JSON list of C-alpha atoms in Angstrom, two decimals:
[
{"chain": "A", "resi": 1, "resn": "UNK", "atom": "CA", "xyz": [-17.99, 10.65, 35.21]},
{"chain": "A", "resi": 2, "resn": "UNK", "atom": "CA", "xyz": [-20.32, 9.67, 32.64]},
{"chain": "A", "resi": 3, "resn": "UNK", "atom": "CA", "xyz": [-22.66, 12.59, 31.89]},
{"chain": "A", "resi": 4, "resn": "UNK", "atom": "CA", "xyz": [-24.33, 14.12, 28.59]},
{"chain": "A", "resi": 5, "resn": "UNK", "atom": "CA", "xyz": [-22.00, 16.37, 26.85]},
{"chain": "A", "resi": 6, "resn": "UNK", "atom": "CA", "xyz": [-18.81, 15.03, 28.82]},
{"chain": "A", "resi": 7, "resn": "UNK", "atom": "CA", "xyz": [-15.71, 14.49, 26.72]},
{"chain": "A", "resi": 8, "resn": "UNK", "atom": "CA", "xyz": [-13.42, 12.52, 27.27]},
{"chain": "A", "resi": 9, "resn": "UNK", "atom": "CA", "xyz": [-9.71, 14.12, 27.62]},
{"chain": "A", "resi": 10, "resn": "UNK", "atom": "CA", "xyz": [-7.02, 12.66, 26.53]},
{"chain": "A", "resi": 11, "resn": "UNK", "atom": "CA", "xyz": [-3.62, 13.28, 24.06]},
{"chain": "A", "resi": 12, "resn": "UNK", "atom": "CA", "xyz": [-1.69, 11.51, 21.41]},
{"chain": "A", "resi": 13, "resn": "UNK", "atom": "CA", "xyz": [1.37, 11.22, 19.59]},
{"chain": "A", "resi": 14, "resn": "UNK", "atom": "CA", "xyz": [2.42, 9.56, 16.13]},
{"chain": "A", "resi": 15, "resn": "UNK", "atom": "CA", "xyz": [6.35, 9.64, 15.52]},
{"chain": "A", "resi": 16, "resn": "UNK", "atom": "CA", "xyz": [5.75, 9.74, 11.90]},
{"chain": "A", "resi": 17, "resn": "UNK", "atom": "CA", "xyz": [3.57, 11.48, 9.26]},
{"chain": "A", "resi": 18, "resn": "UNK", "atom": "CA", "xyz": [1.10, 9.86, 7.56]},
{"chain": "A", "resi": 19, "resn": "UNK", "atom": "CA", "xyz": [-2.07, 10.14, 5.04]},
{"chain": "A", "resi": 20, "resn": "UNK", "atom": "CA", "xyz": [-5.90, 10.48, 5.48]},
{"chain": "A", "resi": 21, "resn": "UNK", "atom": "CA", "xyz": [-8.25, 9.93, 2.37]},
{"chain": "A", "resi": 22, "resn": "UNK", "atom": "CA", "xyz": [-9.86, 13.49, 1.88]},
{"chain": "A", "resi": 23, "resn": "UNK", "atom": "CA", "xyz": [-13.79, 12.53, 1.05]},
{"chain": "A", "resi": 24, "resn": "UNK", "atom": "CA", "xyz": [-14.11, 15.70, -0.83]},
{"chain": "A", "resi": 25, "resn": "UNK", "atom": "CA", "xyz": [-11.35, 15.07, -3.48]},
{"chain": "A", "resi": 26, "resn": "UNK", "atom": "CA", "xyz": [-10.85, 11.85, -3.31]},
{"chain": "A", "resi": 27, "resn": "UNK", "atom": "CA", "xyz": [-7.49, 12.01, -2.93]},
{"chain": "A", "resi": 28, "resn": "UNK", "atom": "CA", "xyz": [-4.80, 11.36, 0.15]},
{"chain": "A", "resi": 29, "resn": "UNK", "atom": "CA", "xyz": [-3.55, 14.27, 2.12]},
{"chain": "A", "resi": 30, "resn": "UNK", "atom": "CA", "xyz": [-0.55, 14.48, 4.08]},
{"chain": "A", "resi": 31, "resn": "UNK", "atom": "CA", "xyz": [-0.98, 14.89, 8.05]},
{"chain": "A", "resi": 32, "resn": "UNK", "atom": "CA", "xyz": [2.04, 16.09, 10.18]},
{"chain": "A", "resi": 33, "resn": "UNK", "atom": "CA", "xyz": [3.46, 14.19, 12.80]},
{"chain": "A", "resi": 34, "resn": "UNK", "atom": "CA", "xyz": [1.63, 14.30, 15.99]},
{"chain": "A", "resi": 35, "resn": "UNK", "atom": "CA", "xyz": [-1.70, 14.84, 14.55]},
{"chain": "A", "resi": 36, "resn": "UNK", "atom": "CA", "xyz": [-4.04, 12.08, 14.62]},
{"chain": "A", "resi": 37, "resn": "UNK", "atom": "CA", "xyz": [-6.07, 11.08, 11.37]},
{"chain": "A", "resi": 38, "resn": "UNK", "atom": "CA", "xyz": [-10.25, 11.39, 11.06]},
{"chain": "A", "resi": 39, "resn": "UNK", "atom": "CA", "xyz": [-11.63, 9.65, 8.19]},
{"chain": "A", "resi": 40, "resn": "UNK", "atom": "CA", "xyz": [-15.05, 9.43, 7.22]},
{"chain": "A", "resi": 41, "resn": "UNK", "atom": "CA", "xyz": [-17.26, 6.55, 7.90]},
{"chain": "A", "resi": 42, "resn": "UNK", "atom": "CA", "xyz": [-20.93, 5.23, 8.02]},
{"chain": "A", "resi": 43, "resn": "UNK", "atom": "CA", "xyz": [-22.03, 7.79, 11.17]},
{"chain": "A", "resi": 44, "resn": "UNK", "atom": "CA", "xyz": [-19.67, 10.53, 10.16]},
{"chain": "A", "resi": 45, "resn": "UNK", "atom": "CA", "xyz": [-16.04, 11.40, 11.13]},
{"chain": "A", "resi": 46, "resn": "UNK", "atom": "CA", "xyz": [-13.89, 8.82, 13.58]},
{"chain": "A", "resi": 47, "resn": "UNK", "atom": "CA", "xyz": [-10.22, 8.83, 14.69]},
{"chain": "A", "resi": 48, "resn": "UNK", "atom": "CA", "xyz": [-8.19, 6.23, 12.85]},
{"chain": "A", "resi": 49, "resn": "UNK", "atom": "CA", "xyz": [-6.21, 4.35, 15.17]},
{"chain": "A", "resi": 50, "resn": "UNK", "atom": "CA", "xyz": [-3.61, 1.69, 13.35]},
{"chain": "A", "resi": 51, "resn": "UNK", "atom": "CA", "xyz": [-1.13, -0.42, 14.72]},
{"chain": "A", "resi": 52, "resn": "UNK", "atom": "CA", "xyz": [2.52, 0.67, 13.81]},
{"chain": "A", "resi": 53, "resn": "UNK", "atom": "CA", "xyz": [4.16, -0.89, 10.70]},
{"chain": "A", "resi": 54, "resn": "UNK", "atom": "CA", "xyz": [7.75, -0.50, 9.13]},
{"chain": "A", "resi": 55, "resn": "UNK", "atom": "CA", "xyz": [8.00, -0.54, 5.45]},
{"chain": "A", "resi": 56, "resn": "UNK", "atom": "CA", "xyz": [10.77, -2.94, 4.82]},
{"chain": "A", "resi": 57, "resn": "UNK", "atom": "CA", "xyz": [10.92, -2.77, 1.02]},
{"chain": "A", "resi": 58, "resn": "UNK", "atom": "CA", "xyz": [13.47, -0.58, -0.70]},
{"chain": "A", "resi": 59, "resn": "UNK", "atom": "CA", "xyz": [12.23, 2.09, -3.25]},
{"chain": "A", "resi": 60, "resn": "UNK", "atom": "CA", "xyz": [8.58, 0.67, -2.66]},
{"chain": "A", "resi": 61, "resn": "UNK", "atom": "CA", "xyz": [7.15, 3.33, -5.00]},
{"chain": "A", "resi": 62, "resn": "UNK", "atom": "CA", "xyz": [9.70, 3.58, -7.60]},
{"chain": "A", "resi": 63, "resn": "UNK", "atom": "CA", "xyz": [9.91, 0.32, -9.76]},
{"chain": "A", "resi": 64, "resn": "UNK", "atom": "CA", "xyz": [12.25, 1.44, -11.72]},
{"chain": "A", "resi": 65, "resn": "UNK", "atom": "CA", "xyz": [14.91, 1.36, -9.54]},
{"chain": "A", "resi": 66, "resn": "UNK", "atom": "CA", "xyz": [17.50, -1.47, -9.96]},
{"chain": "A", "resi": 67, "resn": "UNK", "atom": "CA", "xyz": [15.99, -3.00, -6.18]},
{"chain": "A", "resi": 68, "resn": "UNK", "atom": "CA", "xyz": [13.22, -4.64, -8.66]},
{"chain": "A", "resi": 69, "resn": "UNK", "atom": "CA", "xyz": [13.59, -7.48, -10.81]},
{"chain": "A", "resi": 70, "resn": "UNK", "atom": "CA", "xyz": [11.47, -7.03, -13.89]},
{"chain": "A", "resi": 71, "resn": "UNK", "atom": "CA", "xyz": [10.53, -9.92, -16.51]},
{"chain": "A", "resi": 72, "resn": "UNK", "atom": "CA", "xyz": [8.69, -8.96, -19.38]},
{"chain": "A", "resi": 73, "resn": "UNK", "atom": "CA", "xyz": [7.65, -5.38, -17.72]},
{"chain": "A", "resi": 74, "resn": "UNK", "atom": "CA", "xyz": [8.45, -2.16, -18.78]},
{"chain": "A", "resi": 75, "resn": "UNK", "atom": "CA", "xyz": [8.46, 0.48, -16.55]},
{"chain": "A", "resi": 76, "resn": "UNK", "atom": "CA", "xyz": [7.49, 4.29, -17.27]},
{"chain": "A", "resi": 77, "resn": "UNK", "atom": "CA", "xyz": [8.49, 6.35, -13.82]},
{"chain": "A", "resi": 78, "resn": "UNK", "atom": "CA", "xyz": [6.65, 9.59, -12.62]},
{"chain": "A", "resi": 79, "resn": "UNK", "atom": "CA", "xyz": [3.92, 9.34, -15.52]},
{"chain": "A", "resi": 80, "resn": "UNK", "atom": "CA", "xyz": [2.06, 12.87, -14.66]},
{"chain": "A", "resi": 81, "resn": "UNK", "atom": "CA", "xyz": [-1.05, 11.83, -16.38]},
{"chain": "A", "resi": 82, "resn": "UNK", "atom": "CA", "xyz": [-1.35, 9.19, -14.09]},
{"chain": "A", "resi": 83, "resn": "UNK", "atom": "CA", "xyz": [-1.97, 11.19, -10.81]},
{"chain": "A", "resi": 84, "resn": "UNK", "atom": "CA", "xyz": [-1.25, 8.79, -8.14]},
{"chain": "A", "resi": 85, "resn": "UNK", "atom": "CA", "xyz": [-3.79, 8.88, -5.05]},
{"chain": "A", "resi": 86, "resn": "UNK", "atom": "CA", "xyz": [-2.08, 11.29, -3.04]},
{"chain": "A", "resi": 87, "resn": "UNK", "atom": "CA", "xyz": [-2.38, 13.85, -5.92]},
{"chain": "A", "resi": 88, "resn": "UNK", "atom": "CA", "xyz": [0.77, 14.18, -7.10]},
{"chain": "A", "resi": 89, "resn": "UNK", "atom": "CA", "xyz": [2.44, 13.06, -10.93]},
{"chain": "A", "resi": 90, "resn": "UNK", "atom": "CA", "xyz": [4.66, 10.46, -9.50]},
{"chain": "A", "resi": 91, "resn": "UNK", "atom": "CA", "xyz": [2.85, 7.12, -10.04]},
{"chain": "A", "resi": 92, "resn": "UNK", "atom": "CA", "xyz": [5.04, 4.32, -12.51]},
{"chain": "A", "resi": 93, "resn": "UNK", "atom": "CA", "xyz": [3.43, 2.72, -15.37]},
{"chain": "A", "resi": 94, "resn": "UNK", "atom": "CA", "xyz": [4.17, -0.72, -15.73]},
{"chain": "A", "resi": 95, "resn": "UNK", "atom": "CA", "xyz": [3.69, -2.06, -19.40]},
{"chain": "A", "resi": 96, "resn": "UNK", "atom": "CA", "xyz": [3.15, -6.09, -19.52]},
{"chain": "A", "resi": 97, "resn": "UNK", "atom": "CA", "xyz": [4.95, -7.72, -22.44]},
{"chain": "A", "resi": 98, "resn": "UNK", "atom": "CA", "xyz": [3.86, -11.00, -22.11]},
{"chain": "A", "resi": 99, "resn": "UNK", "atom": "CA", "xyz": [1.44, -13.62, -20.90]},
{"chain": "A", "resi": 100, "resn": "UNK", "atom": "CA", "xyz": [4.02, -14.13, -18.05]},
{"chain": "A", "resi": 101, "resn": "UNK", "atom": "CA", "xyz": [5.49, -11.24, -16.54]},
{"chain": "A", "resi": 102, "resn": "UNK", "atom": "CA", "xyz": [6.85, -10.23, -12.94]},
{"chain": "A", "resi": 103, "resn": "UNK", "atom": "CA", "xyz": [7.95, -7.72, -10.92]},
{"chain": "A", "resi": 104, "resn": "UNK", "atom": "CA", "xyz": [9.91, -8.45, -7.56]},
{"chain": "A", "resi": 105, "resn": "UNK", "atom": "CA", "xyz": [12.11, -7.05, -4.62]},
{"chain": "A", "resi": 106, "resn": "UNK", "atom": "CA", "xyz": [14.14, -9.35, -2.25]},
{"chain": "A", "resi": 107, "resn": "UNK", "atom": "CA", "xyz": [14.52, -8.32, 1.12]},
{"chain": "A", "resi": 108, "resn": "UNK", "atom": "CA", "xyz": [16.70, -8.97, 3.55]},
{"chain": "A", "resi": 109, "resn": "UNK", "atom": "CA", "xyz": [14.31, -8.92, 6.37]},
{"chain": "A", "resi": 110, "resn": "UNK", "atom": "CA", "xyz": [12.90, -11.95, 7.54]},
{"chain": "A", "resi": 111, "resn": "UNK", "atom": "CA", "xyz": [10.19, -11.86, 9.96]},
{"chain": "A", "resi": 112, "resn": "UNK", "atom": "CA", "xyz": [10.43, -13.34, 13.31]},
{"chain": "A", "resi": 113, "resn": "UNK", "atom": "CA", "xyz": [7.36, -15.25, 15.12]},
{"chain": "A", "resi": 114, "resn": "UNK", "atom": "CA", "xyz": [6.49, -12.09, 17.10]},
{"chain": "A", "resi": 115, "resn": "UNK", "atom": "CA", "xyz": [6.28, -10.17, 13.82]},
{"chain": "A", "resi": 116, "resn": "UNK", "atom": "CA", "xyz": [3.96, -12.43, 11.97]},
{"chain": "A", "resi": 117, "resn": "UNK", "atom": "CA", "xyz": [2.10, -12.57, 10.14]},
{"chain": "A", "resi": 118, "resn": "UNK", "atom": "CA", "xyz": [3.57, -10.14, 7.19]},
{"chain": "A", "resi": 119, "resn": "UNK", "atom": "CA", "xyz": [1.31, -8.14, 4.92]},
{"chain": "A", "resi": 120, "resn": "UNK", "atom": "CA", "xyz": [2.33, -6.42, 1.53]},
{"chain": "A", "resi": 121, "resn": "UNK", "atom": "CA", "xyz": [0.42, -3.44, 0.34]},
{"chain": "A", "resi": 122, "resn": "UNK", "atom": "CA", "xyz": [0.64, -1.70, -3.28]},
{"chain": "A", "resi": 123, "resn": "UNK", "atom": "CA", "xyz": [-1.53, 0.47, -4.93]},
{"chain": "A", "resi": 124, "resn": "UNK", "atom": "CA", "xyz": [-2.84, -0.12, -8.61]},
{"chain": "A", "resi": 125, "resn": "UNK", "atom": "CA", "xyz": [-5.18, 1.09, -11.29]},
{"chain": "A", "resi": 126, "resn": "UNK", "atom": "CA", "xyz": [-5.60, -0.25, -14.89]},
{"chain": "A", "resi": 127, "resn": "UNK", "atom": "CA", "xyz": [-4.97, 1.88, -17.82]},
{"chain": "A", "resi": 128, "resn": "UNK", "atom": "CA", "xyz": [-7.75, 0.29, -19.60]},
{"chain": "A", "resi": 129, "resn": "UNK", "atom": "CA", "xyz": [-10.22, -2.46, -18.55]},
{"chain": "A", "resi": 130, "resn": "UNK", "atom": "CA", "xyz": [-10.03, -4.74, -15.89]},
{"chain": "A", "resi": 131, "resn": "UNK", "atom": "CA", "xyz": [-6.77, -6.83, -15.50]},
{"chain": "A", "resi": 132, "resn": "UNK", "atom": "CA", "xyz": [-6.45, -9.75, -13.13]},
{"chain": "A", "resi": 133, "resn": "UNK", "atom": "CA", "xyz": [-2.89, -9.60, -11.14]},
{"chain": "A", "resi": 134, "resn": "UNK", "atom": "CA", "xyz": [-1.65, -11.96, -8.59]},
{"chain": "A", "resi": 135, "resn": "UNK", "atom": "CA", "xyz": [0.12, -10.27, -5.60]},
{"chain": "A", "resi": 136, "resn": "UNK", "atom": "CA", "xyz": [2.04, -12.96, -3.44]},
{"chain": "A", "resi": 137, "resn": "UNK", "atom": "CA", "xyz": [5.17, -13.41, -0.97]},
{"chain": "A", "resi": 138, "resn": "UNK", "atom": "CA", "xyz": [7.45, -15.94, -1.48]},
{"chain": "A", "resi": 139, "resn": "UNK", "atom": "CA", "xyz": [10.23, -18.00, 0.63]},
{"chain": "A", "resi": 140, "resn": "UNK", "atom": "CA", "xyz": [13.46, -18.75, -0.71]},
{"chain": "A", "resi": 141, "resn": "UNK", "atom": "CA", "xyz": [12.30, -18.19, -4.62]},
{"chain": "A", "resi": 142, "resn": "UNK", "atom": "CA", "xyz": [8.83, -20.50, -4.19]},
{"chain": "A", "resi": 143, "resn": "UNK", "atom": "CA", "xyz": [5.65, -18.81, -3.99]},
{"chain": "A", "resi": 144, "resn": "UNK", "atom": "CA", "xyz": [4.17, -19.46, -0.44]},
{"chain": "A", "resi": 145, "resn": "UNK", "atom": "CA", "xyz": [1.10, -17.49, -0.70]},
{"chain": "A", "resi": 146, "resn": "UNK", "atom": "CA", "xyz": [-0.93, -15.41, -3.24]},
{"chain": "A", "resi": 147, "resn": "UNK", "atom": "CA", "xyz": [-3.93, -13.92, -3.78]},
{"chain": "A", "resi": 148, "resn": "UNK", "atom": "CA", "xyz": [-5.65, -12.83, -7.65]},
{"chain": "A", "resi": 149, "resn": "UNK", "atom": "CA", "xyz": [-7.01, -9.33, -7.50]},
{"chain": "A", "resi": 150, "resn": "UNK", "atom": "CA", "xyz": [-8.95, -7.39, -9.81]},
{"chain": "A", "resi": 151, "resn": "UNK", "atom": "CA", "xyz": [-7.11, -4.21, -10.68]},
{"chain": "A", "resi": 152, "resn": "UNK", "atom": "CA", "xyz": [-9.96, -1.41, -11.89]},
{"chain": "A", "resi": 153, "resn": "UNK", "atom": "CA", "xyz": [-9.67, 2.17, -13.79]},
{"chain": "A", "resi": 154, "resn": "UNK", "atom": "CA", "xyz": [-9.88, 3.18, -10.39]},
{"chain": "A", "resi": 155, "resn": "UNK", "atom": "CA", "xyz": [-7.09, 3.45, -7.67]},
{"chain": "A", "resi": 156, "resn": "UNK", "atom": "CA", "xyz": [-7.43, 0.77, -5.24]},
{"chain": "A", "resi": 157, "resn": "UNK", "atom": "CA", "xyz": [-5.27, -0.34, -2.48]},
{"chain": "A", "resi": 158, "resn": "UNK", "atom": "CA", "xyz": [-4.59, -3.81, -2.54]},
{"chain": "A", "resi": 159, "resn": "UNK", "atom": "CA", "xyz": [-2.81, -6.43, 0.26]},
{"chain": "A", "resi": 160, "resn": "UNK", "atom": "CA", "xyz": [-1.86, -9.73, 0.78]},
{"chain": "A", "resi": 161, "resn": "UNK", "atom": "CA", "xyz": [-0.83, -11.22, 4.18]},
{"chain": "A", "resi": 162, "resn": "UNK", "atom": "CA", "xyz": [1.23, -14.43, 5.04]},
{"chain": "A", "resi": 163, "resn": "UNK", "atom": "CA", "xyz": [1.69, -16.02, 8.31]},
{"chain": "A", "resi": 164, "resn": "UNK", "atom": "CA", "xyz": [5.37, -17.10, 7.68]},
{"chain": "A", "resi": 165, "resn": "UNK", "atom": "CA", "xyz": [8.59, -15.76, 6.44]},
{"chain": "A", "resi": 166, "resn": "UNK", "atom": "CA", "xyz": [9.71, -14.68, 2.94]},
{"chain": "A", "resi": 167, "resn": "UNK", "atom": "CA", "xyz": [12.49, -13.63, 1.09]},
{"chain": "A", "resi": 168, "resn": "UNK", "atom": "CA", "xyz": [10.81, -11.81, -2.12]},
{"chain": "A", "resi": 169, "resn": "UNK", "atom": "CA", "xyz": [7.44, -9.83, -2.86]},
{"chain": "A", "resi": 170, "resn": "UNK", "atom": "CA", "xyz": [6.17, -10.73, -5.76]},
{"chain": "A", "resi": 171, "resn": "UNK", "atom": "CA", "xyz": [3.50, -9.02, -8.34]},
{"chain": "A", "resi": 172, "resn": "UNK", "atom": "CA", "xyz": [2.67, -10.66, -11.39]},
{"chain": "A", "resi": 173, "resn": "UNK", "atom": "CA", "xyz": [0.20, -10.71, -14.49]}
]
C-alpha cells in the first residue's frame, strides 16, 4: 500500500561474495555472500543490482602466469608499492619493452547467441603519465573489435564489449 513512511519488504540473495567502492577510502572492499551492495550516488546510497556474470579467463589477475602470452612485455608480480583497487599489494606491473606489445590469453569459451554480448574488463593505472592502450577481442587470431583507452595515474576500470564470439582477449600498447 502506498503511504508516507511505508517501506517495501523483500529478500536478497547472491551466490557469491562481491565488492563495493568505499567512498570514504576510495578502495574496494569485500561484501559477503547474500549481502546487498549499496553504492554512493548523486542522491546518496542506492542498492546496486547487476546481472549475473562469469569470468571465463584463467588467472585473470595474474599476468605472470603461463596462461597469458606476452610479446615485448615484462611482468613483475604482486608489486607491494602499487596498491591495487582492493587495497592489497597484489597488482602486477607490466613494462612495455617495444612499440608493439601484446598480452593475450586464449579462451576455450565461445559464447552462443544467447550469451552475447561478451565484455572484457580490466583495472589499469599508469606508473608515470598517460598511456593509450588498445583493449580488444579476437576471433581465430584476428582482432574483431577494439577500443583505445587512456590509462592515467589513477586506478580505472576499463571495458570493451563485443557482440560476437571470440577466442582471445588482447591487451596491447
